[in-house]
Every structure is written in C-alpha cells, then in structure tokens.
GROMACS .gro file of C-alpha atoms in nm:
model
  439
    1MET     CA    1   0.762   1.695  -2.211
    2ASN     CA    2   0.485   1.616  -1.969
    3SER     CA    3   0.708   1.411  -1.738
    4PHE     CA    4   0.940   1.707  -1.681
    5LYS     CA    5   0.638   1.935  -1.644
    6SER     CA    6   0.526   1.703  -1.364
    7LEU     CA    7   0.873   1.724  -1.213
    8PHE     CA    8   0.857   2.105  -1.233
    9ASP     CA    9   0.538   2.095  -1.027
   10GLU     CA   10   0.743   1.922  -0.757
   11VAL     CA   11   1.006   2.196  -0.788
   12LYS     CA   12   0.741   2.459  -0.717
   13LYS     CA   13   0.629   2.263  -0.412
   14GLU     CA   14   0.990   2.257  -0.291
   15ILE     CA   15   1.015   2.633  -0.338
   16GLN     CA   16   0.689   2.680  -0.149
   17LYS     CA   17   0.830   2.498   0.154
   18ASN     CA   18   1.097   2.763   0.188
   19LEU     CA   19   0.883   3.076   0.153
   20SER     CA   20   0.582   3.224   0.323
   21GLU     CA   21   0.254   3.166   0.144
   22ALA     CA   22   0.226   3.534   0.054
   23VAL     CA   23   0.577   3.556  -0.095
   24PHE     CA   24   0.531   3.238  -0.296
   25ASN     CA   25   0.194   3.350  -0.433
   26VAL     CA   26   0.332   3.687  -0.541
   27TRP     CA   27   0.654   3.574  -0.713
   28PHE     CA   28   0.619   3.205  -0.805
   29GLU     CA   29   0.250   3.117  -0.844
   30GLU     CA   30   0.248   3.231  -1.210
   31LEU     CA   31   0.582   3.071  -1.299
   32GLU     CA   32   0.514   2.815  -1.574
   33PHE     CA   33   0.711   2.540  -1.744
   34VAL     CA   34   0.765   2.577  -2.121
   35SER     CA   35   1.021   2.319  -2.233
   36PHE     CA   36   1.327   2.112  -2.147
   37ASP     CA   37   1.595   2.029  -2.406
   38GLY     CA   38   1.807   1.791  -2.198
   39THR     CA   39   2.028   2.057  -2.039
   40ALA     CA   40   1.823   2.375  -2.006
   41VAL     CA   41   1.473   2.432  -1.875
   42THR     CA   42   1.272   2.726  -2.007
   43LEU     CA   43   1.021   2.894  -1.776
   44THR     CA   44   0.780   3.177  -1.840
   45ILE     CA   45   0.667   3.467  -1.622
   46GLY     CA   46   0.611   3.842  -1.656
   47GLU     CA   47   0.920   4.059  -1.702
   48PHE     CA   48   0.893   4.241  -1.368
   49LYS     CA   49   0.859   3.921  -1.165
   50ARG     CA   50   1.139   3.759  -1.365
   51LYS     CA   51   1.374   4.039  -1.264
   52ILE     CA   52   1.284   4.000  -0.896
   53ILE     CA   53   1.333   3.622  -0.914
   54GLU     CA   54   1.671   3.669  -1.081
   55GLN     CA   55   1.777   3.924  -0.818
   56LYS     CA   56   1.649   3.757  -0.502
   57PHE     CA   57   1.547   3.395  -0.558
   58MET     CA   58   1.778   3.232  -0.816
   59ASN     CA   59   1.974   3.035  -0.555
   60LEU     CA   60   1.648   2.897  -0.418
   61LEU     CA   61   1.523   2.814  -0.769
   62ASN     CA   62   1.849   2.640  -0.865
   63ASP     CA   63   1.872   2.449  -0.536
   64SER     CA   64   1.509   2.334  -0.568
   65PHE     CA   65   1.576   2.193  -0.917
   66VAL     CA   66   1.882   2.007  -0.789
   67LYS     CA   67   1.694   1.867  -0.490
   68VAL     CA   68   1.395   1.748  -0.693
   69ALA     CA   69   1.556   1.651  -1.026
   70GLY     CA   70   1.886   1.524  -0.886
   71PHE     CA   71   2.099   1.713  -1.137
   72ASP     CA   72   2.186   2.071  -1.233
   73VAL     CA   73   1.990   2.239  -1.512
   74GLU     CA   74   2.038   2.571  -1.686
   75ILE     CA   75   1.739   2.797  -1.620
   76LYS     CA   76   1.613   3.025  -1.897
   77PHE     CA   77   1.320   3.265  -1.888
   78LEU     CA   78   1.071   3.356  -2.157
   79ASP     CA   79   0.849   3.661  -2.117
   80SER     CA   80   0.491   3.544  -2.058
   81GLU     CA   81   0.370   3.782  -2.328
   82ASN     CA   82   0.577   3.592  -2.584
   83LYS     CA   83   0.539   3.234  -2.469
   84PRO     CA   84   0.450   2.980  -2.739
   85GLU     CA   85   0.106   2.831  -2.774
   86LYS     CA   86   0.036   2.530  -2.560
   87SER     CA   87   0.061   2.294  -2.858
   88GLN     CA   88   0.419   2.403  -2.909
   89GLN     CA   89   0.515   2.328  -2.551
   90VAL     CA   90   0.430   1.959  -2.551
   91SER     CA   91   0.694   1.703  -2.648
   92THR     CA   92   0.601   1.416  -2.874
   93LEU     CA   93   0.664   1.184  -2.580
   94GLU     CA   94   0.338   1.194  -2.386
   95SER     CA   95   0.261   1.063  -2.038
   96ASN     CA   96  -0.063   1.057  -1.844
   97GLU     CA   97  -0.135   1.352  -1.615
   98ASP     CA   98  -0.147   1.281  -1.245
   99LYS     CA   99  -0.491   1.167  -1.143
  100GLU     CA  100  -0.692   1.349  -0.881
  101SER     CA  101  -0.658   1.214  -0.528
  102THR     CA  102  -0.955   0.979  -0.495
  103PHE     CA  103  -1.035   0.652  -0.323
  104ASP     CA  104  -0.977   0.478  -0.657
  105THR     CA  105  -0.615   0.592  -0.666
  106PHE     CA  106  -0.545   0.518  -0.298
  107VAL     CA  107  -0.350   0.194  -0.256
  108VAL     CA  108  -0.489   0.003   0.043
  109GLY     CA  109  -0.266  -0.220   0.256
  110PRO     CA  110  -0.251  -0.349   0.614
  111SER     CA  111  -0.093  -0.022   0.734
  112ASN     CA  112  -0.379   0.202   0.619
  113LYS     CA  113  -0.679  -0.029   0.579
  114PHE     CA  114  -0.865   0.096   0.887
  115ALA     CA  115  -0.811   0.466   0.808
  116HIS     CA  116  -0.922   0.407   0.448
  117ALA     CA  117  -1.240   0.227   0.559
  118ALA     CA  118  -1.324   0.503   0.807
  119ALA     CA  119  -1.267   0.776   0.548
  120LEU     CA  120  -1.484   0.592   0.297
  121ALA     CA  121  -1.763   0.552   0.554
  122VAL     CA  122  -1.755   0.923   0.632
  123SER     CA  123  -1.773   1.015   0.264
  124VAL     CA  124  -2.086   0.803   0.219
  125ASN     CA  125  -2.274   0.940   0.522
  126PRO     CA  126  -2.106   1.264   0.630
  127GLY     CA  127  -2.222   1.382   0.971
  128GLU     CA  128  -2.475   1.102   1.013
  129VAL     CA  129  -2.271   0.860   1.225
  130SER     CA  130  -2.174   1.020   1.557
  131GLU     CA  131  -1.910   0.754   1.623
  132TYR     CA  132  -1.721   0.884   1.316
  133ASN     CA  133  -1.749   1.253   1.406
  134PRO     CA  134  -1.492   1.386   1.421
  135LEU     CA  135  -1.277   1.146   1.223
  136PHE     CA  136  -0.916   1.202   1.330
  137ILE     CA  137  -0.649   1.048   1.104
  138TRP     CA  138  -0.287   1.064   1.218
  139GLY     CA  139   0.049   0.938   1.099
  140ASN     CA  140   0.392   1.053   0.990
  141SER     CA  141   0.435   1.284   0.693
  142GLY     CA  142   0.401   1.131   0.346
  143LEU     CA  143   0.182   0.831   0.434
  144GLY     CA  144  -0.140   0.938   0.260
  145LYS     CA  145  -0.337   1.143   0.512
  146THR     CA  146  -0.389   1.431   0.270
  147HIS     CA  147  -0.480   1.185  -0.006
  148LEU     CA  148  -0.758   1.045   0.214
  149LEU     CA  149  -0.878   1.395   0.301
  150ASN     CA  150  -0.897   1.487  -0.067
  151SER     CA  151  -1.067   1.155  -0.142
  152ILE     CA  152  -1.341   1.233   0.110
  153ALA     CA  153  -1.400   1.572  -0.051
  154SER     CA  154  -1.403   1.423  -0.400
  155GLU     CA  155  -1.648   1.147  -0.308
  156ILE     CA  156  -1.889   1.381  -0.130
  157LYS     CA  157  -1.883   1.627  -0.422
  158LYS     CA  158  -1.959   1.341  -0.660
  159ASN     CA  159  -2.249   1.201  -0.457
  160THR     CA  160  -2.399   1.518  -0.310
  161PRO     CA  161  -2.265   1.822  -0.499
  162GLU     CA  162  -2.500   2.054  -0.311
  163ARG     CA  163  -2.305   2.007   0.015
  164ASN     CA  164  -2.082   2.292   0.124
  165ILE     CA  165  -1.732   2.146   0.180
  166LEU     CA  166  -1.441   2.343   0.322
  167SER     CA  167  -1.090   2.196   0.294
  168THR     CA  168  -0.816   2.387   0.473
  169HIS     CA  169  -0.490   2.358   0.664
  170GLY     CA  170  -0.415   2.417   1.031
  171GLU     CA  171  -0.166   2.691   0.949
  172ALA     CA  172  -0.409   2.857   0.705
  173ILE     CA  173  -0.670   2.888   0.981
  174THR     CA  174  -0.428   3.090   1.193
  175ASN     CA  175  -0.329   3.311   0.900
  176GLU     CA  176  -0.693   3.380   0.808
  177LEU     CA  177  -0.779   3.457   1.168
  178ILE     CA  178  -0.495   3.710   1.194
  179GLU     CA  179  -0.612   3.882   0.875
  180CYS     CA  180  -0.974   3.897   0.990
  181ILE     CA  181  -0.876   4.040   1.328
  182LYS     CA  182  -0.652   4.298   1.159
  183LYS     CA  183  -0.928   4.405   0.920
  184GLY     CA  184  -1.209   4.383   1.175
  185LYS     CA  185  -1.390   4.115   0.975
  186MET     CA  186  -1.442   3.837   1.228
  187ASN     CA  187  -1.797   3.787   1.099
  188ASP     CA  188  -1.646   3.679   0.766
  189PHE     CA  189  -1.434   3.422   0.948
  190HIS     CA  190  -1.737   3.287   1.137
  191ASP     CA  191  -1.950   3.278   0.822
  192LYS     CA  192  -1.685   3.085   0.633
  193TYR     CA  193  -1.612   2.820   0.894
  194ARG     CA  194  -1.942   2.776   1.079
  195THR     CA  195  -2.182   2.744   0.786
  196VAL     CA  196  -2.026   2.445   0.610
  197ASP     CA  197  -2.160   2.091   0.587
  198VAL     CA  198  -1.817   1.927   0.593
  199LEU     CA  199  -1.497   2.071   0.744
  200LEU     CA  200  -1.170   1.904   0.643
  201VAL     CA  201  -0.856   2.027   0.822
  202ASP     CA  202  -0.513   1.896   0.723
  203ASP     CA  203  -0.228   1.916   0.977
  204VAL     CA  204  -0.450   2.039   1.258
  205GLN     CA  205  -0.150   2.015   1.496
  206PHE     CA  206  -0.044   2.359   1.370
  207ILE     CA  207  -0.316   2.528   1.576
  208ALA     CA  208  -0.183   2.378   1.902
  209GLY     CA  209  -0.043   2.640   2.138
  210LYS     CA  210  -0.196   2.933   1.942
  211VAL     CA  211  -0.442   3.051   2.206
  212GLN     CA  212  -0.671   3.267   1.995
  213THR     CA  213  -0.680   3.017   1.709
  214GLU     CA  214  -0.765   2.739   1.953
  215GLU     CA  215  -1.042   2.957   2.102
  216GLU     CA  216  -1.199   3.021   1.760
  217PHE     CA  217  -1.160   2.660   1.650
  218PHE     CA  218  -1.320   2.539   1.973
  219HIS     CA  219  -1.635   2.743   1.902
  220THR     CA  220  -1.630   2.644   1.534
  221PHE     CA  221  -1.603   2.279   1.631
  222ASN     CA  222  -1.894   2.306   1.875
  223SER     CA  223  -2.110   2.491   1.623
  224LEU     CA  224  -2.058   2.232   1.350
  225TYR     CA  225  -2.076   1.929   1.576
  226ASN     CA  226  -2.400   2.043   1.740
  227ALA     CA  227  -2.550   2.102   1.394
  228GLY     CA  228  -2.463   1.746   1.288
  229LYS     CA  229  -2.198   1.854   1.038
  230GLN     CA  230  -1.902   1.630   0.957
  231ILE     CA  231  -1.551   1.718   1.079
  232VAL     CA  232  -1.239   1.536   0.957
  233LEU     CA  233  -0.894   1.622   1.092
  234THR     CA  234  -0.545   1.496   1.011
  235SER     CA  235  -0.230   1.531   1.217
  236ASP     CA  236   0.121   1.393   1.250
  237ARG     CA  237   0.035   1.268   1.602
  238PRO     CA  238  -0.271   1.163   1.805
  239PRO     CA  239  -0.448   1.422   2.023
  240LYS     CA  240  -0.300   1.282   2.344
  241ASP     CA  241   0.050   1.357   2.212
  242MET     CA  242  -0.011   1.729   2.148
  243PRO     CA  243   0.138   1.876   2.466
  244THR     CA  244   0.043   2.237   2.387
  245LEU     CA  245  -0.315   2.166   2.273
  246ALA     CA  246  -0.589   2.296   2.504
  247ASP     CA  247  -0.750   2.012   2.701
  248ARG     CA  248  -1.102   2.100   2.588
  249LEU     CA  249  -0.997   2.068   2.223
  250ARG     CA  250  -0.806   1.747   2.288
  251THR     CA  251  -1.120   1.600   2.443
  252ARG     CA  252  -1.331   1.696   2.143
  253PHE     CA  253  -1.078   1.556   1.897
  254GLU     CA  254  -1.117   1.225   2.079
  255TRP     CA  255  -1.499   1.224   2.073
  256GLY     CA  256  -1.524   1.035   1.745
  257LEU     CA  257  -1.297   0.785   1.574
  258ILE     CA  258  -0.917   0.797   1.577
  259ALA     CA  259  -0.744   0.608   1.295
  260ASP     CA  260  -0.370   0.588   1.241
  261ILE     CA  261  -0.167   0.524   0.925
  262GLN     CA  262   0.162   0.339   0.958
  263PRO     CA  263   0.444   0.304   0.703
  264PRO     CA  264   0.345   0.059   0.425
  265ASP     CA  265   0.484  -0.294   0.406
  266LEU     CA  266   0.693  -0.410   0.110
  267GLU     CA  267   0.401  -0.544  -0.096
  268THR     CA  268   0.204  -0.222  -0.050
  269ARG     CA  269   0.506  -0.013  -0.146
  270MET     CA  270   0.548  -0.215  -0.465
  271ALA     CA  271   0.178  -0.171  -0.544
  272ILE     CA  272   0.210   0.206  -0.495
  273ILE     CA  273   0.506   0.221  -0.735
  274ASN     CA  274   0.322   0.014  -0.997
  275ARG     CA  275   0.006   0.225  -0.968
  276LYS     CA  276   0.197   0.550  -1.007
  277ALA     CA  277   0.397   0.413  -1.302
  278GLU     CA  278   0.078   0.292  -1.471
  279SER     CA  279  -0.086   0.634  -1.428
  280MET     CA  280   0.216   0.788  -1.607
  281GLY     CA  281   0.226   0.530  -1.885
  282LEU     CA  282   0.558   0.397  -1.758
  283ASN     CA  283   0.663   0.033  -1.755
  284ILE     CA  284   0.896  -0.050  -1.466
  285PRO     CA  285   1.026  -0.410  -1.444
  286ASN     CA  286   0.958  -0.601  -1.124
  287ASP     CA  287   1.323  -0.609  -1.018
  288VAL     CA  288   1.339  -0.229  -1.037
  289VAL     CA  289   1.010  -0.194  -0.850
  290LEU     CA  290   1.149  -0.418  -0.576
  291PHE     CA  291   1.474  -0.220  -0.565
  292VAL     CA  292   1.292   0.113  -0.517
  293ALA     CA  293   1.049  -0.037  -0.264
  294GLU     CA  294   1.337  -0.171  -0.057
  295LYS     CA  295   1.519   0.164  -0.067
  296ILE     CA  296   1.222   0.384   0.029
  297LYS     CA  297   1.037   0.230   0.320
  298SER     CA  298   0.854   0.497   0.514
  299ASN     CA  299   0.713   0.761   0.281
  300ILE     CA  300   0.452   0.716   0.007
  301ARG     CA  301   0.516   1.066  -0.126
  302GLN     CA  302   0.880   0.973  -0.181
  303LEU     CA  303   0.778   0.652  -0.360
  304GLU     CA  304   0.559   0.846  -0.602
  305GLY     CA  305   0.829   1.110  -0.641
  306ALA     CA  306   1.078   0.836  -0.727
  307VAL     CA  307   0.858   0.720  -1.016
  308LYS     CA  308   0.833   1.076  -1.147
  309LYS     CA  309   1.209   1.114  -1.138
  310ILE     CA  310   1.265   0.782  -1.311
  311ALA     CA  311   1.025   0.893  -1.587
  312ALA     CA  312   1.208   1.224  -1.625
  313TYR     CA  313   1.546   1.050  -1.623
  314ILE     CA  314   1.467   0.803  -1.903
  315ASN     CA  315   1.310   1.078  -2.114
  316ILE     CA  316   1.607   1.309  -2.068
  317PHE     CA  317   1.869   1.047  -2.143
  318GLY     CA  318   1.671   0.857  -2.407
  319SER     CA  319   1.666   0.519  -2.235
  320SER     CA  320   1.416   0.265  -2.362
  321THR     CA  321   1.424   0.036  -2.058
  322VAL     CA  322   1.417   0.116  -1.688
  323THR     CA  323   1.709  -0.057  -1.519
  324ILE     CA  324   1.821  -0.070  -1.157
  325ASN     CA  325   2.115   0.151  -1.247
  326ILE     CA  326   1.882   0.413  -1.395
  327ALA     CA  327   1.656   0.395  -1.089
  328GLN     CA  328   1.954   0.431  -0.856
  329ASN     CA  329   2.076   0.742  -1.038
  330ALA     CA  330   1.728   0.891  -1.064
  331ILE     CA  331   1.636   0.859  -0.696
  332LYS     CA  332   1.972   0.895  -0.524
  333ASP     CA  333   1.882   1.232  -0.371
  334ILE     CA  334   1.545   1.111  -0.243
  335PHE     CA  335   1.679   0.854  -0.007
  336ASN     CA  336   2.000   0.714   0.129
  337ASP     CA  337   2.200   0.675  -0.192
  338ASN     CA  338   2.503   0.520  -0.026
  339ASN     CA  339   2.329   0.196   0.069
  340GLN     CA  340   2.361   0.282   0.436
  341SER     CA  341   2.114   0.142   0.683
  342PRO     CA  342   1.894   0.398   0.861
  343GLU     CA  343   2.082   0.315   1.180
  344VAL     CA  344   2.419   0.404   1.025
  345LEU     CA  345   2.276   0.721   0.872
  346THR     CA  346   2.123   0.817   1.208
  347LYS     CA  347   2.463   0.787   1.377
  348LYS     CA  348   2.627   1.002   1.110
  349ILE     CA  349   2.358   1.268   1.144
  350ILE     CA  350   2.405   1.285   1.521
  351GLU     CA  351   2.782   1.314   1.477
  352GLU     CA  352   2.747   1.590   1.217
  353VAL     CA  353   2.503   1.785   1.435
  354ALA     CA  354   2.745   1.747   1.726
  355ARG     CA  355   3.031   1.880   1.513
  356SER     CA  356   2.824   2.174   1.389
  357TYR     CA  357   2.720   2.275   1.740
  358SER     CA  358   3.054   2.200   1.910
  359ILE     CA  359   2.904   1.945   2.145
  360GLU     CA  360   2.974   1.579   2.214
  361ALA     CA  361   2.751   1.330   2.030
  362SER     CA  362   2.699   1.149   2.361
  363GLU     CA  363   2.546   1.468   2.504
  364ILE     CA  364   2.292   1.479   2.222
  365THR     CA  365   2.177   1.122   2.281
  366SER     CA  366   2.184   1.156   2.661
  367LYS     CA  367   1.894   1.261   2.882
  368ARG     CA  368   2.063   1.583   2.991
  369GLN     CA  369   1.839   1.888   2.956
  370TYR     CA  370   2.066   2.192   2.932
  371ALA     CA  371   1.983   2.429   2.647
  372ALA     CA  372   2.267   2.347   2.405
  373ALA     CA  373   2.210   1.972   2.425
  374THR     CA  374   1.831   2.004   2.397
  375ASN     CA  375   1.856   2.231   2.092
  376ALA     CA  376   2.105   2.005   1.914
  377ARG     CA  377   1.898   1.698   2.004
  378GLN     CA  378   1.580   1.843   1.854
  379ILE     CA  379   1.762   1.942   1.535
  380ALA     CA  380   1.914   1.594   1.508
  381MET     CA  381   1.569   1.433   1.546
  382TYR     CA  382   1.429   1.658   1.273
  383ILE     CA  383   1.711   1.581   1.029
  384ILE     CA  384   1.691   1.207   1.098
  385SER     CA  385   1.318   1.218   1.022
  386GLU     CA  386   1.379   1.412   0.699
  387MET     CA  387   1.666   1.195   0.573
  388THR     CA  388   1.562   0.846   0.683
  389GLY     CA  389   1.184   0.857   0.707
  390LEU     CA  390   1.207   0.648   1.025
  391PRO     CA  391   0.898   0.653   1.248
  392ALA     CA  392   0.917   0.859   1.567
  393LYS     CA  393   0.929   0.555   1.791
  394LYS     CA  394   1.235   0.421   1.607
  395ILE     CA  395   1.407   0.760   1.619
  396GLY     CA  396   1.348   0.779   1.993
  397GLU     CA  397   1.544   0.457   2.043
  398SER     CA  398   1.860   0.637   1.929
  399PHE     CA  399   1.810   0.901   2.197
  400ASN     CA  400   1.811   0.692   2.512
  401GLY     CA  401   1.466   0.550   2.445
  402ARG     CA  402   1.280   0.880   2.435
  403ASP     CA  403   0.904   0.859   2.393
  404HIS     CA  404   0.773   0.899   2.037
  405SER     CA  405   0.561   1.199   2.144
  406THR     CA  406   0.880   1.381   2.249
  407VAL     CA  407   1.031   1.305   1.908
  408LEU     CA  408   0.721   1.427   1.725
  409TYR     CA  409   0.719   1.747   1.928
  410SER     CA  410   1.088   1.809   1.850
  411ILE     CA  411   1.040   1.746   1.478
  412SER     CA  412   0.740   1.980   1.462
  413LYS     CA  413   0.918   2.250   1.662
  414VAL     CA  414   1.225   2.253   1.437
  415ARG     CA  415   1.013   2.231   1.123
  416ASP     CA  416   0.827   2.545   1.230
  417GLU     CA  417   1.148   2.726   1.323
  418VAL     CA  418   1.316   2.640   0.992
  419LYS     CA  419   1.033   2.817   0.809
  420LYS     CA  420   1.089   3.138   1.006
  421ASN     CA  421   1.464   3.135   1.072
  422SER     CA  422   1.680   3.150   0.759
  423SER     CA  423   1.999   3.103   0.962
  424LEU     CA  424   1.870   2.779   1.112
  425LYS     CA  425   1.746   2.667   0.772
  426ASN     CA  426   2.092   2.717   0.624
  427THR     CA  427   2.256   2.530   0.912
  428VAL     CA  428   2.020   2.235   0.874
  429GLU     CA  429   2.077   2.222   0.498
  430ASP     CA  430   2.455   2.234   0.550
  431ILE     CA  431   2.438   1.945   0.797
  432MET     CA  432   2.230   1.736   0.556
  433LYS     CA  433   2.465   1.818   0.269
  434ASN     CA  434   2.769   1.717   0.474
  435VAL     CA  435   2.607   1.390   0.577
  436ARG     CA  436   2.534   1.305   0.213
  437GLN     CA  437   2.880   1.402   0.089
  438ASN     CA  438   3.061   1.217   0.367
  439GLY     CA  439   2.849   0.906   0.339
   0.00000   0.00000   0.00000
C-alpha cells in the first residue's frame, strides 16, 4: 500500500540519521518496500547485502520501524532477483504520492511569511538583487527551511532551465573537500562549486569551526558573489550566534538578507495538516486536525509525519473514519503522548539526565561550569529539543535563563557527537525511553 510505502521512506530516513553517509549508501540505499500485510513488512535487497543487514543492522532496522510506525512489525526479506513486478506490489487502496517541495506546497503563515517572500523573490531574479545576496534563512529544525531551499531550486529550473544550480549540505561540503584533498583533486572541487549560477547550502552551520572547509568556502563565496551569482544558505541559528564561525565568513553571511522562520501558529499548523492530508487523499475531520495541531506545536516535519502515520494506521486497521482516538494512537511516539505540558516534560528530562549521570538536577540547571555539569546540561538541552520541539529561547529559561545561542550551540554539539559516538547515542536513547515510559 502506498501509505505504508511512504512510511517506509521515513524509516529509511531514520536509519540514515544513525549511520554515516557511506555506510547507509552501501547497505540501505537499495533496500525497497514490497508489501505490508498488517503484521509483517516485506523488503527486497540483494542476498549479500541482506545477510550483512541481518548480521549487523537488524536492531537498527527494527528500532527505526518502531520509532516511525509506532508499533512492532515482523521484517521479511525477498531477494531482489525474485521480487514481484511493480503492479503486484501496489495495494488496491491508493493514495497520492508526496508532491515535490515547491512554493505551491509551502503553507504560508505569519511565522514564515517574510522568509517565503524573500525566497520567492530570489527564485524570480537569482543574483540580480544585491540586497538578497546572500539570502540567509534560519530557524529551528523542522520548520520548512529545506522546503524553501528546494522550492527555490524548483522555481529556477522551471523558469530558466539553462542555469547551473548546485544544492548541497554543509556537512557534504566538508566530506567532499576531504575526499578531494585525499585524492589530489582540488581542481574538481573548485570546478564544481565556483562555476555554478546558484549555490544552495542547507545547514551551513556544519562548516563552522572546520578551518580548511571555512577557508575553501570563503573563496567559493567570494568567487560566486563577485560574479553576480546567487547564494542561499540555511542554518539553525543566525550568523551572529555561530561562535566558532570565522569572522570574515560571518560578515559575508550578513551582507545580504537574513530571514528567520518561527514555529507556526495554530491556524497555520491546521492548514499544514489539511494540505498534507489532501495530498494523500485523506479526509481528516476538523476536530482531529485541531487535536493534532494542539499536540504538535513546533515542528512542521512532525505535523506532516503525523498525517502519514494516521494514514498508515487507518489502512492497517481498516478504519473508515479518522477519530481522535486513532490519531492519538497513531502519533503517540511523535510527541508527548502522556498529555504532559512541555514544562513538565522538560523537568522530567532534566531529572532523568541527572539520574543517568549521577549528578543533582539543580547542578544541571545552575550556572556552574565544571565538566560533569556542563556535559549533562548540554545533553539535557539536546533531549529537550528533540522531545518537546521547544524553541531555544524557551529551553534556555529552564537553565537559569541561558541565552538561546548557548542552547543552540549545545544542541548542535551533542547532535554531532551522537552521530560519531555510539555509546553516547545509546545513553541518549535510554534516557528518552525512560522519560517516555515513566511519563
């Protein structure tokens, strides 16, 4: 069924978060969804890769299904040489495929109106308005920055297909640079980045503090800017709040227009839910839309994910009408499923972190700077952000009024460390699991 196929795409994204790009591409890129019978999901991949997944990655695969789908499924594999034709894989219950990220599918509200207008202006006249170059869009994760970046690329391709557009990620720039240095192919790097008409960089904060990457990006920026080419950057914080970013890059990031995106208000959240449901051919009553919008307040990606899970839930269990009870069961793992306020959940997270690190909760929220307290504090901030979706400023209030830039730095630092440190990753997941179970 297409709705579960869509949900499986989210599972692969969850897996990708926990692996390096190279490992994911080798073992999971070719993994495909075949069918779901209500209890077991069938996937297809080559026999050799299946064996490696079964030996090394089954816990990750199972955990990713539970996290995304909200329930356990049995996982079966079918050799890719023997998989059925595509027509055999599609259930009779059809739903619309996700639409491409465009301006038409971007829901505009008071929280993102300025950023949307700026992105639209850039897509119409890329590189021609110096006040919009670079365009720097910032905001917390899941608020639509990447959607706007993709919308710019889509609009420019539609209007002027001859333009050379490069869309990339801050972390990918570093990885490419390392490879080019290792292989002695820096000219390839320069040719790729300095000959484009439009450069779109998502999560540019990932280059901060990486000296050689900053050096290369500085010269790339100058080359494109001086040639009148358009640069668009997104980040989870404004340039002034990147403490490890070189001053000369910070200055250049501030040359053009800076636009922020804030969490959407209730009406915008409801509109996002309705738009996503409509794109999937799903009818969600207004009372259910309101319920979901009131539960998920700070993350558009979670709102859209909630609709996908509701669609999968009603298809799996054969419901004809979406009720609040169905919505509550479908999205309980996305957000606070115990009807706790973010403030209550924040307190519980701090207490659980304190217990895990054998430290007093008051030490975590204090302004003391010794290593154990600082480490626990940063981990608590990261988990609060992940579990509540609260903005950095609000999180800072629970830590003796710390500045939002300090919170953003802590969240980014732990997020990076979790990717590299499996022990820390396991600890963080255990803390989150305990908070949910003891809610």
